[in-house]
């Protein structure tokens, strides 16, 4: 895989990595089309936080809509198959280096409509340490005034902002799920992405 050394170094030193080149333009466009199609056929639903929280509480924590990737590989679009193969390859490359024991993937398309945000959190349900790597492929270009940046905080000093990443079609963000707090700032226009987790 191209960029593997840079990816390993970044995950080791900063716990996250951003790439504008790992995913081709063509694949990013095809996945964006798929997200829009799913949106138009009403496949997106209000996202949930944890498992037993009420919807009212959810809305104060996150306001995005999600469309989960479900079913057999053979039933997915070619674009989604290609993306899932890329993730499978990523797993094979990183497992032996970081001893992550990744075996499976779960993921969803996400849509942050105007005003939607996701408060600071880590990508782990309490007491269930199965998510190893968070991988987000951005499918919208957000300009300076569009909001929707993801803010990454320091893994120990959780109030210290480490970086802000602006969504851009085809931009990939990979980070260690375990203990990296992050949040999505309010988006002022629709913000599409494909978000998932490589799990042990
Ligand atoms: C998430 C999340 C960040 C983003 O879905 O858990 O943190 O930039 N998403 O979409
Ligand atoms: Mn998250």
Short mmCIF file of C-alpha atoms and ligand atoms in Angstrom, two decimals:
data_model
loop_
_atom_site.label_atom_id
_atom_site.label_comp_id
_atom_site.label_asym_id
_atom_site.label_seq_id
_atom_site.Cartn_x
_atom_site.Cartn_y
_atom_site.Cartn_z
CA UNK A 1 0.00 0.00 0.00
CA UNK A 2 1.19 3.47 -0.85
CA UNK A 3 1.85 5.76 2.11
CA UNK A 4 2.06 2.83 4.51
CA UNK A 5 5.18 4.17 6.21
CA UNK A 6 3.65 7.60 6.68
CA UNK A 7 0.48 6.04 8.04
CA UNK A 8 2.35 3.87 10.54
CA UNK A 9 4.50 6.76 11.70
CA UNK A 10 1.49 9.06 12.15
CA UNK A 11 -0.56 6.48 14.04
CA UNK A 12 2.40 5.78 16.30
CA UNK A 13 3.20 9.39 17.01
CA UNK A 14 -0.12 11.23 16.79
CA UNK A 15 -2.75 8.49 16.80
CA UNK A 16 -4.34 9.86 13.65
CA UNK A 17 -3.57 10.17 9.96
CA UNK A 18 -5.14 12.22 7.17
CA UNK A 19 -4.76 11.33 3.51
CA UNK A 20 -6.06 12.98 0.35
CA UNK A 21 -4.54 10.34 -1.92
CA UNK A 22 -5.33 6.87 -0.58
CA UNK A 23 -8.84 6.93 -2.06
CA UNK A 24 -9.14 7.76 -5.76
CA UNK A 25 -11.33 10.61 -6.99
CA UNK A 26 -13.37 8.15 -8.98
CA UNK A 27 -14.15 5.98 -5.96
CA UNK A 28 -14.94 9.00 -3.80
CA UNK A 29 -17.38 10.32 -6.41
CA UNK A 30 -19.08 6.94 -6.74
CA UNK A 31 -19.50 6.66 -2.97
CA UNK A 32 -20.84 10.19 -2.79
CA UNK A 33 -23.43 9.29 -5.45
CA UNK A 34 -24.37 6.25 -3.41
CA UNK A 35 -24.78 8.34 -0.25
CA UNK A 36 -27.04 10.76 -2.14
CA UNK A 37 -29.10 7.94 -3.58
CA UNK A 38 -29.54 6.39 -0.14
CA UNK A 39 -30.60 9.81 1.13
CA UNK A 40 -33.18 10.30 -1.61
CA UNK A 41 -34.76 6.90 -1.07
CA UNK A 42 -35.09 7.61 2.66
CA UNK A 43 -32.46 5.16 3.86
CA UNK A 44 -30.98 7.51 6.49
CA UNK A 45 -32.19 7.44 10.10
CA UNK A 46 -31.47 9.44 13.22
CA UNK A 47 -28.20 8.28 14.74
CA UNK A 48 -28.16 6.71 18.19
CA UNK A 49 -25.72 7.21 21.04
CA UNK A 50 -24.74 4.14 23.03
CA UNK A 51 -27.57 1.68 23.35
CA UNK A 52 -30.09 2.64 25.98
CA UNK A 53 -30.21 6.42 25.79
CA UNK A 54 -33.39 8.14 24.78
CA UNK A 55 -33.71 10.00 21.52
CA UNK A 56 -34.10 13.35 23.31
CA UNK A 57 -30.70 12.90 24.89
CA UNK A 58 -29.22 11.76 21.60
CA UNK A 59 -30.18 15.01 19.94
CA UNK A 60 -28.12 17.04 22.39
CA UNK A 61 -25.08 14.84 21.69
CA UNK A 62 -25.32 14.20 17.99
CA UNK A 63 -27.64 15.26 15.20
CA UNK A 64 -26.47 13.31 12.21
CA UNK A 65 -28.44 10.79 10.18
CA UNK A 66 -26.96 7.40 9.34
CA UNK A 67 -27.46 4.66 6.77
CA UNK A 68 -25.71 1.46 7.89
CA UNK A 69 -23.78 -0.86 5.61
CA UNK A 70 -25.55 -4.16 5.93
CA UNK A 71 -25.78 -7.46 4.10
CA UNK A 72 -23.45 -9.56 1.99
CA UNK A 73 -20.51 -8.22 0.07
CA UNK A 74 -22.04 -9.51 -3.18
CA UNK A 75 -25.08 -7.27 -2.71
CA UNK A 76 -23.07 -4.08 -2.32
CA UNK A 77 -22.37 -1.67 -5.15
CA UNK A 78 -19.03 -2.06 -6.90
CA UNK A 79 -17.83 1.15 -5.29
CA UNK A 80 -18.66 -0.07 -1.80
CA UNK A 81 -17.03 -3.43 -2.55
CA UNK A 82 -13.90 -1.62 -3.65
CA UNK A 83 -13.85 0.49 -0.50
CA UNK A 84 -14.40 -2.53 1.76
CA UNK A 85 -11.54 -4.31 0.00
CA UNK A 86 -9.34 -1.31 0.67
CA UNK A 87 -10.24 -1.53 4.39
CA UNK A 88 -9.56 -5.26 4.40
CA UNK A 89 -6.14 -4.61 2.96
CA UNK A 90 -5.56 -1.89 5.56
CA UNK A 91 -6.41 -4.41 8.26
CA UNK A 92 -3.90 -6.92 6.85
CA UNK A 93 -1.18 -4.28 6.77
CA UNK A 94 -1.76 -2.87 10.24
CA UNK A 95 -2.67 -5.94 12.30
CA UNK A 96 0.88 -7.34 12.45
CA UNK A 97 2.40 -3.96 13.23
CA UNK A 98 0.09 -2.70 15.94
CA UNK A 99 -1.23 -6.06 17.23
CA UNK A 100 -4.75 -4.78 16.81
CA UNK A 101 -6.39 -8.14 16.17
CA UNK A 102 -8.88 -6.57 13.75
CA UNK A 103 -11.30 -9.09 12.30
CA UNK A 104 -14.37 -7.20 11.18
CA UNK A 105 -15.81 -3.93 9.99
CA UNK A 106 -18.94 -1.99 10.84
CA UNK A 107 -19.87 1.25 9.19
CA UNK A 108 -22.45 3.66 7.93
CA UNK A 109 -22.92 6.60 5.64
CA UNK A 110 -23.55 9.74 7.66
CA UNK A 111 -25.30 12.96 6.80
CA UNK A 112 -24.98 16.07 8.93
CA UNK A 113 -27.69 18.39 7.74
CA UNK A 114 -27.65 22.11 8.45
CA UNK A 115 -26.97 22.71 12.16
CA UNK A 116 -26.04 19.09 12.98
CA UNK A 117 -23.02 18.38 15.19
CA UNK A 118 -21.54 15.60 17.29
CA UNK A 119 -20.25 16.58 20.72
CA UNK A 120 -16.86 15.51 22.03
CA UNK A 121 -16.70 11.73 22.46
CA UNK A 122 -14.56 8.65 21.97
CA UNK A 123 -15.65 5.94 19.55
CA UNK A 124 -16.12 3.24 22.10
CA UNK A 125 -19.12 1.95 23.98
CA UNK A 126 -18.12 1.77 27.64
CA UNK A 127 -16.67 -1.56 28.68
CA UNK A 128 -16.61 -2.94 25.17
CA UNK A 129 -13.19 -2.28 23.76
CA UNK A 130 -13.74 -3.71 20.34
CA UNK A 131 -13.34 -0.76 18.03
CA UNK A 132 -9.67 -0.47 17.13
CA UNK A 133 -9.50 1.98 14.22
CA UNK A 134 -11.96 4.65 13.17
CA UNK A 135 -11.90 5.34 9.45
CA UNK A 136 -13.85 8.24 7.99
CA UNK A 137 -14.07 8.99 4.30
CA UNK A 138 -15.41 12.48 3.65
CA UNK A 139 -17.79 12.85 0.75
CA UNK A 140 -18.48 16.60 0.81
CA UNK A 141 -16.29 19.62 0.23
CA UNK A 142 -16.78 22.02 3.12
CA UNK A 143 -15.36 25.51 2.59
CA UNK A 144 -14.18 27.89 5.30
CA UNK A 145 -17.68 29.11 6.15
CA UNK A 146 -19.45 25.78 5.94
CA UNK A 147 -18.42 24.49 9.40
CA UNK A 148 -18.45 20.75 9.96
CA UNK A 149 -14.77 20.43 10.85
CA UNK A 150 -13.77 17.53 13.04
CA UNK A 151 -11.75 18.63 16.07
CA UNK A 152 -9.27 16.15 17.52
CA UNK A 153 -8.20 16.51 21.14
CA UNK A 154 -5.14 15.22 22.95
CA UNK A 155 -5.57 11.63 24.14
CA UNK A 156 -4.50 12.49 27.69
CA UNK A 157 -5.03 16.23 28.01
CA UNK A 158 -8.55 16.01 26.74
CA UNK A 159 -9.16 19.78 26.71
CA UNK A 160 -6.21 20.44 24.44
CA UNK A 161 -7.15 20.75 20.80
CA UNK A 162 -4.64 18.97 18.58
CA UNK A 163 -6.01 19.72 15.13
CA UNK A 164 -9.07 20.59 13.06
CA UNK A 165 -9.73 18.71 9.87
CA UNK A 166 -11.98 20.09 7.18
CA UNK A 167 -14.04 17.61 5.19
CA UNK A 168 -13.18 17.36 1.51
CA UNK A 169 -14.42 14.86 -1.05
CA UNK A 170 -12.06 11.86 -0.91
CA UNK A 171 -10.22 12.89 2.26
CA UNK A 172 -9.63 9.96 4.59
CA UNK A 173 -9.17 10.25 8.36
CA UNK A 174 -7.89 7.24 10.29
CA UNK A 175 -7.42 7.23 14.07
CA UNK A 176 -7.11 4.90 17.03
CA UNK A 177 -10.66 4.49 18.34
CA UNK A 178 -9.74 3.66 21.89
CA UNK A 179 -8.90 6.98 23.48
CA UNK A 180 -8.83 9.87 21.03
CA UNK A 181 -11.57 12.39 21.88
CA UNK A 182 -13.01 14.25 18.92
CA UNK A 183 -16.07 16.24 17.94
CA UNK A 184 -17.85 17.44 14.83
CA UNK A 185 -18.54 21.18 14.81
CA UNK A 186 -21.96 22.30 13.52
CA UNK A 187 -22.23 21.97 9.76
CA UNK A 188 -23.92 24.83 7.90
CA UNK A 189 -24.63 22.79 4.80
CA UNK A 190 -25.15 19.07 4.21
CA UNK A 191 -22.04 17.09 5.08
CA UNK A 192 -21.78 13.52 3.81
CA UNK A 193 -19.29 10.89 4.91
CA UNK A 194 -18.72 7.17 5.16
CA UNK A 195 -17.74 6.33 8.72
CA UNK A 196 -16.68 3.00 10.08
CA UNK A 197 -14.68 1.00 12.55
CA UNK A 198 -12.27 -1.86 12.20
CA UNK A 199 -13.06 -4.14 15.14
CA UNK A 200 -11.26 -6.84 17.03
C1 LIG B 1 -18.41 9.50 14.49
C2 LIG B 1 -17.55 10.69 14.27
C3 LIG B 1 -16.51 12.28 12.82
C4 LIG B 1 -16.66 12.91 11.49
O1 LIG B 1 -19.27 9.22 13.65
O2 LIG B 1 -18.22 8.82 15.52
O3 LIG B 1 -16.90 11.08 15.19
O4 LIG B 1 -15.79 13.74 11.14
N1 LIG B 1 -17.48 11.28 13.07
O5 LIG B 1 -17.62 12.62 10.80
MN1 LIG B 2 -16.56 9.54 16.59
#
